[in-house]
Amino acid sequence: MNIQTDAGPRGPSATASKSDLDSIVVRFAGDSGDGVQLLGSQFSQETALAGNSLATFPDYPAEIRAPTGTTYGVSAFQINFGSRPIKTAGDQPDVLVALNPAALIVNYKNLRKGGLVILDSGAFKEKDMKRAGFAVDPRLDGTLKEFRLLEIDISAQALEVAKPFGVSQKEALRTKNIWTLGLVSWMYDRELVSTTEYITRKFGGDDPVGMANIAALKAGHAYGETHELSGDVAPVSMPSVKSEPGTYRLVSGAESLAWGLAAGAQLASLEMVLASYPITPSSPILHILARLKQFGITTFQAEDEIAACCAAIGASYGGKLGVTASSGPGIALKIEAIGLAISTELPLVIVDTQRGGPSTGLPTKTEQSDLFIAVWGRNGDAPIPVIASRSPGDCFEVAIEAVRLATKYMTPVMLLSDGYIANAAEPWLIPSMADFKPFPVTFRTDPEGFHPFLRDPHTLARVWAKPGTPGLMHRIGGIEKDYNSGNISYDPSNHQKMTDTRTAKISNIANDIPEQDVALGETKGKLAVVGWGSTFGPINRAVANMREKGLDVSHIHIRHIWPLPRNLGQLLKSYEKVLVAEMNNGQMLTLLKSQYLVDAKGLLKVSGQPLKIEEVSSAIRSQLGAA
Amino acid sequence: MNVTVPPAKLTAKDFASDQEVRWCPGCGDYAILKAMHKSLADMGASPENTVFVSGIGCSSRFPYYMATYGFHTIHGRAPAVATGLKLARPELDVWVVTGDGDALSIGGNHLFHALRRNVDLNILLFNNEIYGLTKGQYSPTSRVGQRSPSTPMGSVDSPAEACTYALGCGARFIARGIDVQAKELDVLFKRAREHKGASFVEIIQNCIVYNDATFAAFTEKDVAADMQLHVKHGQPMLYGKERNKGLRLNPQTLSLDAVVIGQNGVTEKDILVHDEKNRVLAGMLAALRPPSFPEVLGVIYCNPAAESYEAAVAAQEKQAKAKGPGDLDKLMRGGNIWTVS
């Protein structure tokens, strides 16, 4: 069988039995009120506990509850799991679970040929099909002829099971996601324990709705068993993946980022104030940290994005770690305040969970188009460090690094995540705090020779003197200050000197970050595919696949976007060609060209959807003139 | 009893920074600054525990002239920066200095929320009804008809009333003073500082360059007594050279009448007694305007809440910490985990 891609060709011609498969992509889709995200995340949890590697992709609309049965109200959750390391949520689903006709029409075209469609036939009434846009019943007119079809009246099954618990018709019908989870759990030999516990925790042990859901879960599982579903739908046991020893959990990007901020503050011996304004897809960071008060974390839901950034700056001025988290439109609003933190040289971590732009753009879809605003988007010459995380689990370390740079160099730091990373989950080897080297902050207390812009001769960071310290009373602000006293100064040569100093301070950070490594392949050769952020998975898998085919291609993935690693220019010049793959219109591409004058080409995608392995593979083949 | 040497009492001079003050000669801000230096010394404030936070504008240069901690931030955002500071360091004595443009135009939203949340800040709004630092454009408190570079034919905007706005925002301490009335300002500064929660003080301030004498109708010496009502809690609201003028409630119209004792059968018993805890009365007093009424000065409203915002936040944090300090290793290992050996 062919294992060249995560979603390799396993069509009807693939003769291997299903038990030989080393990865499967399942996509759950339904109405936004159907509980598809819950179904997906619980299945992911069960799959992780079974020891498979996995990656998930929650793909949901911006509307909370769009009108029932409409295509724009379809919510989907894709999971790729396997017995080998999984790096993406999969290019093409092998299995599509469609809980209504709209979910089918939106998703069936991307299913691999020969894939399995599981339908809730109870939701396929004529008006439902019309509403979704099927002129005729797609089950009868050959629309689905390239796929295998399993029809079950899931609605009726769920109603039947839930009724005895005395729940309303509506509540009974709402158990259909859990019934479906039971069925799929049977298909892939999953334990139901974690979901049973979840339901009990959520509803309490004797709540009728909770009992109805547990019954639905068991009934879905039993349906698979007793109906002797066979052939293609027979249960598959996916062997567990060989992983590094240790304790694992499933983690989303928002979780590991929030925990990483908490860890960073702890390593810096600081308490933290997170000031944020609700915005998709950044809000989970605020929600998670709001529950961590016992860690010395204060959360503040500000009146707007500007106030959030300003309050974080106020907290840093007071001697705590100020953090603000947002997404594109919110970041745009914070820019002036970020300039204040640059000018007053206060530490600040700004988290940007990027989404489709410009303006409101695609709030729930992913993109990497805030690189320019992060690196260059301010008035004045105003450099700050910018770093990006490449996967949900990676957010933890990147957040610690952001805190380290902010406190060591007294500067705002922009941390770029994105909607895909924030919502996606992956198995994560849980780190141990003892493995991280603390970087405690020292506050200035000595009045001897003090002024607020005294600098460390090596890092050029200014002293951090917090209010309440006797003898260090001083004034700071956004007006240019004198290099030697910190007082207001409009002197021309002083402004030149201060601008140069602020620039040098940030440029010097290049000496305090690792040299750029090669994620996969050689340090020279015909082609380097350069990526940053959440495109790590598809680029890495595509490069691996193409290397197996004998192509001379390597993968470079950039974490430190500003300043760039000191060896990056040399490294890029050691390849004949450079291809930058990113989910924007060429922002990293432009940055690299401007910094190194490399003749790089771009693989650029702005559809709101993650890069696919095949898209990267195809670009590699084209760059190398391979068939 | 042991005799301890008390620390040398600080004087007004100890609160003045070494920076040269750069307001226009004759600007009302000088008087306010001087009053603040003296008040802080009198109150026994400690310079290291006092912070002045400001936005942008003439008034917002204030922190540079204080020998305390100071943060000159960005336009309109001082209340937001001060809120973050107060959340991080509730023990500090935090003052916000702002102007009519800074607080009521670009920063109207932040002022609203700082007052609504009741953050323990002392907010001083210097109201000169003009944009001074940008050379004289009309401001949100400028009156209709105000001619300025941006309103050559006169402003057609309806002006904002600072104290009325603050009351609507939910402020629980509202006072008004005049730049040159140092004795009265001293009282207001002390009361504002004592008040737990957001204190809002509007200071009528003359811009000698762009809006000179705009308040002359009640600040000029010859009219002051007849056009200023200095209210005191529990005392009848009397004013005038002969203290025979006063405010009377008109129950028919639910409004205040300016009356003269001895005229039309008005007696001293008819004069309303100021109750600074009465929000309805505060609303009526804040809105009175010369020439039909006197300008109301003093503590218009003071009705403290049980707890200020940052204190409530700290109380929740204390409650969370009572269950023991956070353990990240334990947190990350909570929920569904599995082990690979």
mmCIF file of C-alpha atoms in Angstrom, chain A residues 50-370:
data_model
loop_
_atom_site.group_PDB
_atom_site.id
_atom_site.type_symbol
_atom_site.label_atom_id
_atom_site.label_comp_id
_atom_site.label_asym_id
_atom_site.label_seq_id
_atom_site.Cartn_x
_atom_site.Cartn_y
_atom_site.Cartn_z
ATOM 1 C CA ALA A 50 -5.762 4.566 22.774
ATOM 2 C CA GLY A 51 -2.182 5.613 22.052
ATOM 3 C CA ASN A 52 -2.566 6.839 18.480
ATOM 4 C CA SER A 53 -0.842 9.866 17.110
ATOM 5 C CA LEU A 54 -3.362 12.434 15.922
ATOM 6 C CA ALA A 55 -4.024 15.925 14.667
ATOM 7 C CA THR A 56 -7.379 17.667 14.641
ATOM 8 C CA PHE A 57 -8.964 20.504 12.695
ATOM 9 C CA PRO A 58 -12.125 22.075 14.091
ATOM 10 C CA ASP A 59 -13.691 23.969 11.172
ATOM 11 C CA TYR A 60 -16.736 25.917 12.266
ATOM 12 C CA PRO A 61 -18.712 28.915 11.043
ATOM 13 C CA ALA A 62 -18.631 32.403 12.566
ATOM 14 C CA GLU A 63 -22.354 32.288 13.289
ATOM 15 C CA ILE A 64 -23.234 30.672 16.616
ATOM 16 C CA ARG A 65 -26.460 29.084 15.351
ATOM 17 C CA ALA A 66 -27.060 29.751 11.690
ATOM 18 C CA PRO A 67 -30.552 28.783 10.463
ATOM 19 C CA THR A 68 -30.972 24.996 10.632
ATOM 20 C CA GLY A 69 -30.018 23.026 7.575
ATOM 21 C CA THR A 70 -28.167 25.787 5.726
ATOM 22 C CA THR A 71 -24.771 25.247 4.152
ATOM 23 C CA TYR A 72 -23.288 28.244 5.921
ATOM 24 C CA GLY A 73 -24.340 26.760 9.246
ATOM 25 C CA VAL A 74 -22.302 23.594 8.753
ATOM 26 C CA SER A 75 -19.795 22.872 11.480
ATOM 27 C CA ALA A 76 -17.105 20.253 10.934
ATOM 28 C CA PHE A 77 -14.352 18.554 12.869
ATOM 29 C CA GLN A 78 -11.612 16.605 11.148
ATOM 30 C CA ILE A 79 -9.254 14.168 12.817
ATOM 31 C CA ASN A 80 -6.317 12.295 11.370
ATOM 32 C CA PHE A 81 -5.085 9.477 13.571
ATOM 33 C CA GLY A 82 -2.638 6.696 13.116
ATOM 34 C CA SER A 83 0.036 4.346 14.264
ATOM 35 C CA ARG A 84 2.797 6.571 12.912
ATOM 36 C CA PRO A 85 3.508 10.217 13.775
ATOM 37 C CA ILE A 86 0.694 12.339 12.394
ATOM 38 C CA LYS A 87 1.607 15.849 11.334
ATOM 39 C CA THR A 88 -1.551 17.282 9.813
ATOM 40 C CA ALA A 89 -5.293 16.840 10.087
ATOM 41 C CA GLY A 90 -5.140 15.200 6.650
ATOM 42 C CA ASP A 91 -5.630 16.460 3.105
ATOM 43 C CA GLN A 92 -8.666 14.315 2.332
ATOM 44 C CA PRO A 93 -11.050 12.510 4.656
ATOM 45 C CA ASP A 94 -11.373 8.708 4.353
ATOM 46 C CA VAL A 95 -14.651 8.821 6.241
ATOM 47 C CA LEU A 96 -17.286 11.512 6.258
ATOM 48 C CA VAL A 97 -19.996 11.478 8.892
ATOM 49 C CA ALA A 98 -22.738 13.830 7.657
ATOM 50 C CA LEU A 99 -25.542 14.528 10.093
ATOM 51 C CA ASN A 100 -27.628 16.436 7.528
ATOM 52 C CA PRO A 101 -27.776 17.144 3.776
ATOM 53 C CA ALA A 102 -26.041 20.521 4.142
ATOM 54 C CA ALA A 103 -23.094 18.807 5.836
ATOM 55 C CA LEU A 104 -22.967 16.354 2.944
ATOM 56 C CA ILE A 105 -23.087 18.906 0.140
ATOM 57 C CA VAL A 106 -20.373 21.058 1.735
ATOM 58 C CA ASN A 107 -18.000 18.169 2.394
ATOM 59 C CA TYR A 108 -18.469 15.198 0.040
ATOM 60 C CA LYS A 109 -16.404 16.572 -2.828
ATOM 61 C CA ASN A 110 -13.247 16.513 -0.753
ATOM 62 C CA LEU A 111 -13.734 12.899 0.372
ATOM 63 C CA ARG A 112 -11.260 10.509 -1.214
ATOM 64 C CA LYS A 113 -12.647 8.308 -3.938
ATOM 65 C CA GLY A 114 -13.808 5.062 -2.417
ATOM 66 C CA GLY A 115 -14.188 6.695 0.981
ATOM 67 C CA LEU A 116 -17.025 5.977 3.327
ATOM 68 C CA VAL A 117 -20.005 8.275 3.862
ATOM 69 C CA ILE A 118 -22.095 7.723 6.981
ATOM 70 C CA LEU A 119 -25.421 9.543 6.765
ATOM 71 C CA ASP A 120 -28.188 10.251 9.214
ATOM 72 C CA SER A 121 -31.017 9.240 6.885
ATOM 73 C CA GLY A 122 -33.500 10.693 9.363
ATOM 74 C CA ALA A 123 -32.231 14.134 8.386
ATOM 75 C CA PHE A 124 -32.673 13.540 4.646
ATOM 76 C CA LYS A 125 -36.248 14.675 4.200
ATOM 77 C CA GLU A 126 -37.059 16.349 0.917
ATOM 78 C CA LYS A 127 -37.189 19.876 2.317
ATOM 79 C CA ASP A 128 -33.839 19.356 4.103
ATOM 80 C CA MET A 129 -32.221 18.286 0.833
ATOM 81 C CA LYS A 130 -33.750 21.206 -1.084
ATOM 82 C CA ARG A 131 -32.584 23.629 1.582
ATOM 83 C CA ALA A 132 -29.044 22.277 1.331
ATOM 84 C CA GLY A 133 -29.124 22.676 -2.453
ATOM 85 C CA PHE A 134 -29.668 19.117 -3.690
ATOM 86 C CA ALA A 135 -32.261 19.260 -6.485
ATOM 87 C CA VAL A 136 -32.664 15.501 -6.254
ATOM 88 C CA ASP A 137 -31.842 12.989 -3.564
ATOM 89 C CA PRO A 138 -28.038 12.607 -3.743
ATOM 90 C CA ARG A 139 -28.349 9.037 -2.527
ATOM 91 C CA LEU A 140 -30.269 8.082 -5.657
ATOM 92 C CA ASP A 141 -28.900 10.139 -8.528
ATOM 93 C CA GLY A 142 -25.341 8.886 -8.554
ATOM 94 C CA THR A 143 -23.861 11.878 -6.734
ATOM 95 C CA LEU A 144 -22.249 9.538 -4.238
ATOM 96 C CA LYS A 145 -21.372 6.770 -6.653
ATOM 97 C CA GLU A 146 -17.661 7.095 -6.066
ATOM 98 C CA PHE A 147 -18.116 6.516 -2.361
ATOM 99 C CA ARG A 148 -19.365 3.787 -0.121
ATOM 100 C CA LEU A 149 -22.523 4.710 1.719
ATOM 101 C CA LEU A 150 -23.803 3.702 5.125
ATOM 102 C CA GLU A 151 -27.236 5.067 5.943
ATOM 103 C CA ILE A 152 -28.585 4.895 9.465
ATOM 104 C CA ASP A 153 -31.570 6.777 10.804
ATOM 105 C CA ILE A 154 -29.472 8.196 13.624
ATOM 106 C CA SER A 155 -32.193 10.700 14.578
ATOM 107 C CA ALA A 156 -34.737 7.944 15.135
ATOM 108 C CA GLN A 157 -32.220 5.776 16.975
ATOM 109 C CA ALA A 158 -31.281 8.619 19.300
ATOM 110 C CA LEU A 159 -34.922 9.545 19.970
ATOM 111 C CA GLU A 160 -35.798 5.976 20.770
ATOM 112 C CA VAL A 161 -32.933 5.535 23.196
ATOM 113 C CA ALA A 162 -33.379 8.844 24.998
ATOM 114 C CA LYS A 163 -37.170 8.758 25.404
ATOM 115 C CA PRO A 164 -37.360 6.476 28.484
ATOM 116 C CA PHE A 165 -35.398 9.039 30.504
ATOM 117 C CA GLY A 166 -38.265 11.494 30.309
ATOM 118 C CA VAL A 167 -36.329 14.146 28.414
ATOM 119 C CA SER A 168 -38.006 16.426 25.883
ATOM 120 C CA GLN A 169 -38.123 15.565 22.203
ATOM 121 C CA LYS A 170 -35.570 18.311 21.571
ATOM 122 C CA GLU A 171 -33.191 17.044 24.227
ATOM 123 C CA ALA A 172 -33.627 13.480 23.010
ATOM 124 C CA LEU A 173 -32.757 14.473 19.455
ATOM 125 C CA ARG A 174 -29.707 16.324 20.701
ATOM 126 C CA THR A 175 -28.163 13.046 21.826
ATOM 127 C CA LYS A 176 -27.523 12.120 18.198
ATOM 128 C CA ASN A 177 -23.954 13.411 18.305
ATOM 129 C CA ILE A 178 -23.245 11.131 21.253
ATOM 130 C CA TRP A 179 -25.002 8.214 19.543
ATOM 131 C CA THR A 180 -22.767 8.809 16.533
ATOM 132 C CA LEU A 181 -19.725 8.942 18.790
ATOM 133 C CA GLY A 182 -20.753 5.518 20.147
ATOM 134 C CA LEU A 183 -20.929 4.110 16.618
ATOM 135 C CA VAL A 184 -17.595 5.584 15.496
ATOM 136 C CA SER A 185 -15.996 4.487 18.758
ATOM 137 C CA TRP A 186 -17.081 0.948 17.910
ATOM 138 C CA MET A 187 -15.697 1.269 14.369
ATOM 139 C CA TYR A 188 -12.248 2.149 15.678
ATOM 140 C CA ASP A 189 -12.287 0.037 18.813
ATOM 141 C CA ARG A 190 -12.295 2.949 21.244
ATOM 142 C CA GLU A 191 -12.958 2.789 24.964
ATOM 143 C CA LEU A 192 -16.015 4.742 26.094
ATOM 144 C CA VAL A 193 -14.685 5.472 29.586
ATOM 145 C CA SER A 194 -13.440 9.025 29.058
ATOM 146 C CA THR A 195 -16.666 10.087 27.311
ATOM 147 C CA THR A 196 -18.831 8.447 29.994
ATOM 148 C CA GLU A 197 -16.840 10.318 32.629
ATOM 149 C CA TYR A 198 -17.156 13.532 30.662
ATOM 150 C CA ILE A 199 -20.956 13.220 30.456
ATOM 151 C CA THR A 200 -21.261 12.373 34.139
ATOM 152 C CA ARG A 201 -19.070 15.320 35.045
ATOM 153 C CA LYS A 202 -21.059 17.687 32.877
ATOM 154 C CA PHE A 203 -24.573 16.645 33.884
ATOM 155 C CA GLY A 204 -24.120 14.896 37.224
ATOM 156 C CA GLY A 205 -24.758 11.198 37.751
ATOM 157 C CA ASP A 206 -28.527 11.217 37.993
ATOM 158 C CA ASP A 207 -29.533 13.939 35.564
ATOM 159 C CA PRO A 208 -31.997 12.571 32.957
ATOM 160 C CA VAL A 209 -30.208 14.377 30.104
ATOM 161 C CA GLY A 210 -26.892 12.923 31.222
ATOM 162 C CA MET A 211 -28.359 9.429 31.517
ATOM 163 C CA ALA A 212 -29.969 9.760 28.083
ATOM 164 C CA ASN A 213 -26.591 10.718 26.606
ATOM 165 C CA ILE A 214 -24.793 7.797 28.223
ATOM 166 C CA ALA A 215 -27.523 5.484 26.932
ATOM 167 C CA ALA A 216 -27.122 6.984 23.445
ATOM 168 C CA LEU A 217 -23.355 6.445 23.584
ATOM 169 C CA LYS A 218 -23.811 2.784 24.484
ATOM 170 C CA ALA A 219 -26.597 2.356 21.938
ATOM 171 C CA GLY A 220 -24.481 3.717 19.089
ATOM 172 C CA HIS A 221 -21.710 1.333 20.064
ATOM 173 C CA ALA A 222 -24.139 -1.593 20.363
ATOM 174 C CA TYR A 223 -25.660 -0.745 16.973
ATOM 175 C CA GLY A 224 -22.314 -1.382 15.325
ATOM 176 C CA GLU A 225 -21.933 -4.680 17.123
ATOM 177 C CA THR A 226 -25.438 -6.071 16.671
ATOM 178 C CA HIS A 227 -25.999 -4.976 13.093
ATOM 179 C CA GLU A 228 -22.902 -6.852 12.078
ATOM 180 C CA LEU A 229 -21.715 -4.003 9.979
ATOM 181 C CA SER A 230 -19.109 -5.667 7.898
ATOM 182 C CA GLY A 231 -16.762 -5.240 5.006
ATOM 183 C CA ASP A 232 -15.524 -1.703 4.824
ATOM 184 C CA VAL A 233 -17.264 -0.707 8.003
ATOM 185 C CA ALA A 234 -15.889 -3.551 10.089
ATOM 186 C CA PRO A 235 -14.099 -2.412 13.194
ATOM 187 C CA VAL A 236 -10.515 -1.377 12.771
ATOM 188 C CA SER A 237 -7.957 -1.559 15.481
ATOM 189 C CA MET A 238 -5.307 1.070 14.992
ATOM 190 C CA PRO A 239 -2.086 0.061 16.756
ATOM 191 C CA SER A 240 -0.635 2.678 19.049
ATOM 192 C CA VAL A 241 2.165 4.859 17.794
ATOM 193 C CA LYS A 242 5.720 4.469 19.024
ATOM 194 C CA SER A 243 6.305 7.581 21.095
ATOM 195 C CA GLU A 244 9.003 8.886 23.341
ATOM 196 C CA PRO A 245 8.440 7.581 26.878
ATOM 197 C CA GLY A 246 6.632 9.900 29.235
ATOM 198 C CA THR A 247 3.246 11.184 30.298
ATOM 199 C CA TYR A 248 1.018 12.526 27.554
ATOM 200 C CA ARG A 249 -2.188 14.463 27.204
ATOM 201 C CA LEU A 250 -4.178 16.013 24.436
ATOM 202 C CA VAL A 251 -3.534 19.737 24.303
ATOM 203 C CA SER A 252 -4.963 22.579 22.228
ATOM 204 C CA GLY A 253 -2.849 25.534 21.193
ATOM 205 C CA ALA A 254 -4.838 27.901 23.400
ATOM 206 C CA GLU A 255 -4.251 25.683 26.441
ATOM 207 C CA SER A 256 -0.547 25.197 25.954
ATOM 208 C CA LEU A 257 -0.089 28.889 25.157
ATOM 209 C CA ALA A 258 -1.907 29.957 28.328
ATOM 210 C CA TRP A 259 0.058 27.469 30.406
ATOM 211 C CA GLY A 260 3.283 28.582 28.744
ATOM 212 C CA LEU A 261 2.586 32.181 29.756
ATOM 213 C CA ALA A 262 1.974 31.025 33.332
ATOM 214 C CA ALA A 263 5.193 29.008 33.201
ATOM 215 C CA GLY A 264 7.124 31.948 31.774
ATOM 216 C CA ALA A 265 5.921 34.246 34.540
ATOM 217 C CA GLN A 266 6.911 31.663 37.112
ATOM 218 C CA LEU A 267 10.388 31.278 35.598
ATOM 219 C CA ALA A 268 10.751 35.070 35.642
ATOM 220 C CA SER A 269 9.601 35.137 39.305
ATOM 221 C CA LEU A 270 6.810 37.492 38.326
ATOM 222 C CA GLU A 271 3.100 37.646 38.828
ATOM 223 C CA MET A 272 1.101 38.208 35.666
ATOM 224 C CA VAL A 273 -1.726 40.469 34.585
ATOM 225 C CA LEU A 274 -3.504 39.366 31.415
ATOM 226 C CA ALA A 275 -5.676 42.124 29.994
ATOM 227 C CA SER A 276 -7.809 41.123 27.035
ATOM 228 C CA TYR A 277 -10.964 41.911 25.135
ATOM 229 C CA PRO A 278 -13.089 39.030 23.797
ATOM 230 C CA ILE A 279 -12.274 38.177 20.169
ATOM 231 C CA THR A 280 -12.334 35.019 18.079
ATOM 232 C CA PRO A 281 -10.192 32.922 18.052
ATOM 233 C CA SER A 282 -8.148 34.388 20.911
ATOM 234 C CA SER A 283 -10.678 34.352 23.749
ATOM 235 C CA PRO A 284 -9.877 30.853 25.107
ATOM 236 C CA ILE A 285 -6.556 32.234 26.407
ATOM 237 C CA LEU A 286 -8.509 34.674 28.600
ATOM 238 C CA HIS A 287 -10.908 31.933 29.712
ATOM 239 C CA ILE A 288 -8.129 29.551 30.677
ATOM 240 C CA LEU A 289 -6.043 32.108 32.580
ATOM 241 C CA ALA A 290 -9.140 33.437 34.391
ATOM 242 C CA ARG A 291 -9.223 30.091 36.196
ATOM 243 C CA LEU A 292 -5.588 30.239 37.271
ATOM 244 C CA LYS A 293 -5.777 32.932 39.950
ATOM 245 C CA GLN A 294 -3.940 30.709 42.407
ATOM 246 C CA PHE A 295 -0.873 31.076 40.155
ATOM 247 C CA GLY A 296 -0.653 34.785 40.880
ATOM 248 C CA ILE A 297 -2.433 35.572 37.631
ATOM 249 C CA THR A 298 -4.856 38.477 37.424
ATOM 250 C CA THR A 299 -7.140 38.594 34.411
ATOM 251 C CA PHE A 300 -8.878 41.739 33.271
ATOM 252 C CA GLN A 301 -11.564 41.845 30.594
ATOM 253 C CA ALA A 302 -11.033 45.382 29.401
ATOM 254 C CA GLU A 303 -13.555 47.682 27.718
ATOM 255 C CA ASP A 304 -11.744 47.441 24.398
ATOM 256 C CA GLU A 305 -8.551 46.238 22.745
ATOM 257 C CA ILE A 306 -6.746 49.515 23.358
ATOM 258 C CA ALA A 307 -7.574 49.482 27.058
ATOM 259 C CA ALA A 308 -6.469 45.854 27.254
ATOM 260 C CA CYS A 309 -3.037 46.714 25.887
ATOM 261 C CA CYS A 310 -2.795 49.841 28.042
ATOM 262 C CA ALA A 311 -3.781 47.986 31.212
ATOM 263 C CA ALA A 312 -1.134 45.354 30.474
ATOM 264 C CA ILE A 313 1.405 48.168 30.092
ATOM 265 C CA GLY A 314 0.215 49.680 33.384
ATOM 266 C CA ALA A 315 0.733 46.313 35.071
ATOM 267 C CA SER A 316 4.252 46.012 33.659
ATOM 268 C CA TYR A 317 5.005 49.539 34.833
ATOM 269 C CA GLY A 318 3.859 48.339 38.266
ATOM 270 C CA GLY A 319 6.359 45.482 38.199
ATOM 271 C CA LYS A 320 4.241 42.563 37.047
ATOM 272 C CA LEU A 321 4.267 40.825 33.694
ATOM 273 C CA GLY A 322 1.709 42.519 31.467
ATOM 274 C CA VAL A 323 0.206 40.321 28.754
ATOM 275 C CA THR A 324 -2.479 41.038 26.196
ATOM 276 C CA ALA A 325 -3.951 38.567 23.728
ATOM 277 C CA SER A 326 -6.006 39.212 20.627
ATOM 278 C CA SER A 327 -6.450 38.587 16.903
ATOM 279 C CA GLY A 328 -5.950 40.744 13.804
ATOM 280 C CA PRO A 329 -8.503 43.551 14.244
ATOM 281 C CA GLY A 330 -7.632 43.795 17.931
ATOM 282 C CA ILE A 331 -3.918 43.868 17.228
ATOM 283 C CA ALA A 332 -4.496 46.757 14.831
ATOM 284 C CA LEU A 333 -6.139 48.702 17.661
ATOM 285 C CA LYS A 334 -3.276 48.026 20.076
ATOM 286 C CA ILE A 335 -0.561 49.385 17.841
ATOM 287 C CA GLU A 336 -0.280 52.862 19.363
ATOM 288 C CA ALA A 337 -0.050 51.406 22.856
ATOM 289 C CA ILE A 338 2.618 48.937 21.731
ATOM 290 C CA GLY A 339 4.580 51.976 20.588
ATOM 291 C CA LEU A 340 4.302 53.387 24.112
ATOM 292 C CA ALA A 341 5.728 50.169 25.564
ATOM 293 C CA ILE A 342 8.561 50.339 23.016
ATOM 294 C CA SER A 343 9.286 53.952 23.900
ATOM 295 C CA THR A 344 9.108 53.444 27.651
ATOM 296 C CA GLU A 345 10.945 50.110 27.276
ATOM 297 C CA LEU A 346 8.586 48.064 29.392
ATOM 298 C CA PRO A 347 8.142 44.313 29.057
ATOM 299 C CA LEU A 348 4.894 43.221 27.422
ATOM 300 C CA VAL A 349 3.774 40.034 25.707
ATOM 301 C CA ILE A 350 1.272 40.457 22.889
ATOM 302 C CA VAL A 351 -0.310 37.256 21.642
ATOM 303 C CA ASP A 352 -1.808 37.405 18.152
ATOM 304 C CA THR A 353 -3.937 34.389 17.283
ATOM 305 C CA GLN A 354 -4.152 35.186 13.600
ATOM 306 C CA ARG A 355 -7.319 34.797 11.551
ATOM 307 C CA GLY A 356 -8.378 35.630 8.020
ATOM 308 C CA GLY A 357 -8.237 39.363 7.244
ATOM 309 C CA PRO A 358 -8.353 42.230 6.386
ATOM 310 C CA SER A 359 -10.907 43.904 8.679
ATOM 311 C CA THR A 360 -13.280 41.358 10.197
ATOM 312 C CA GLY A 361 -12.232 38.946 7.455
ATOM 313 C CA LEU A 362 -12.807 35.305 8.366
ATOM 314 C CA PRO A 363 -13.069 35.289 12.165
ATOM 315 C CA THR A 364 -13.116 31.523 12.615
ATOM 316 C CA LYS A 365 -10.700 30.622 9.813
ATOM 317 C CA THR A 366 -6.941 30.498 9.915
ATOM 318 C CA GLU A 367 -4.363 32.656 8.156
ATOM 319 C CA GLN A 368 -0.801 33.928 8.668
ATOM 320 C CA SER A 369 -1.293 37.417 7.371
ATOM 321 C CA ASP A 370 -0.309 39.429 10.448
#
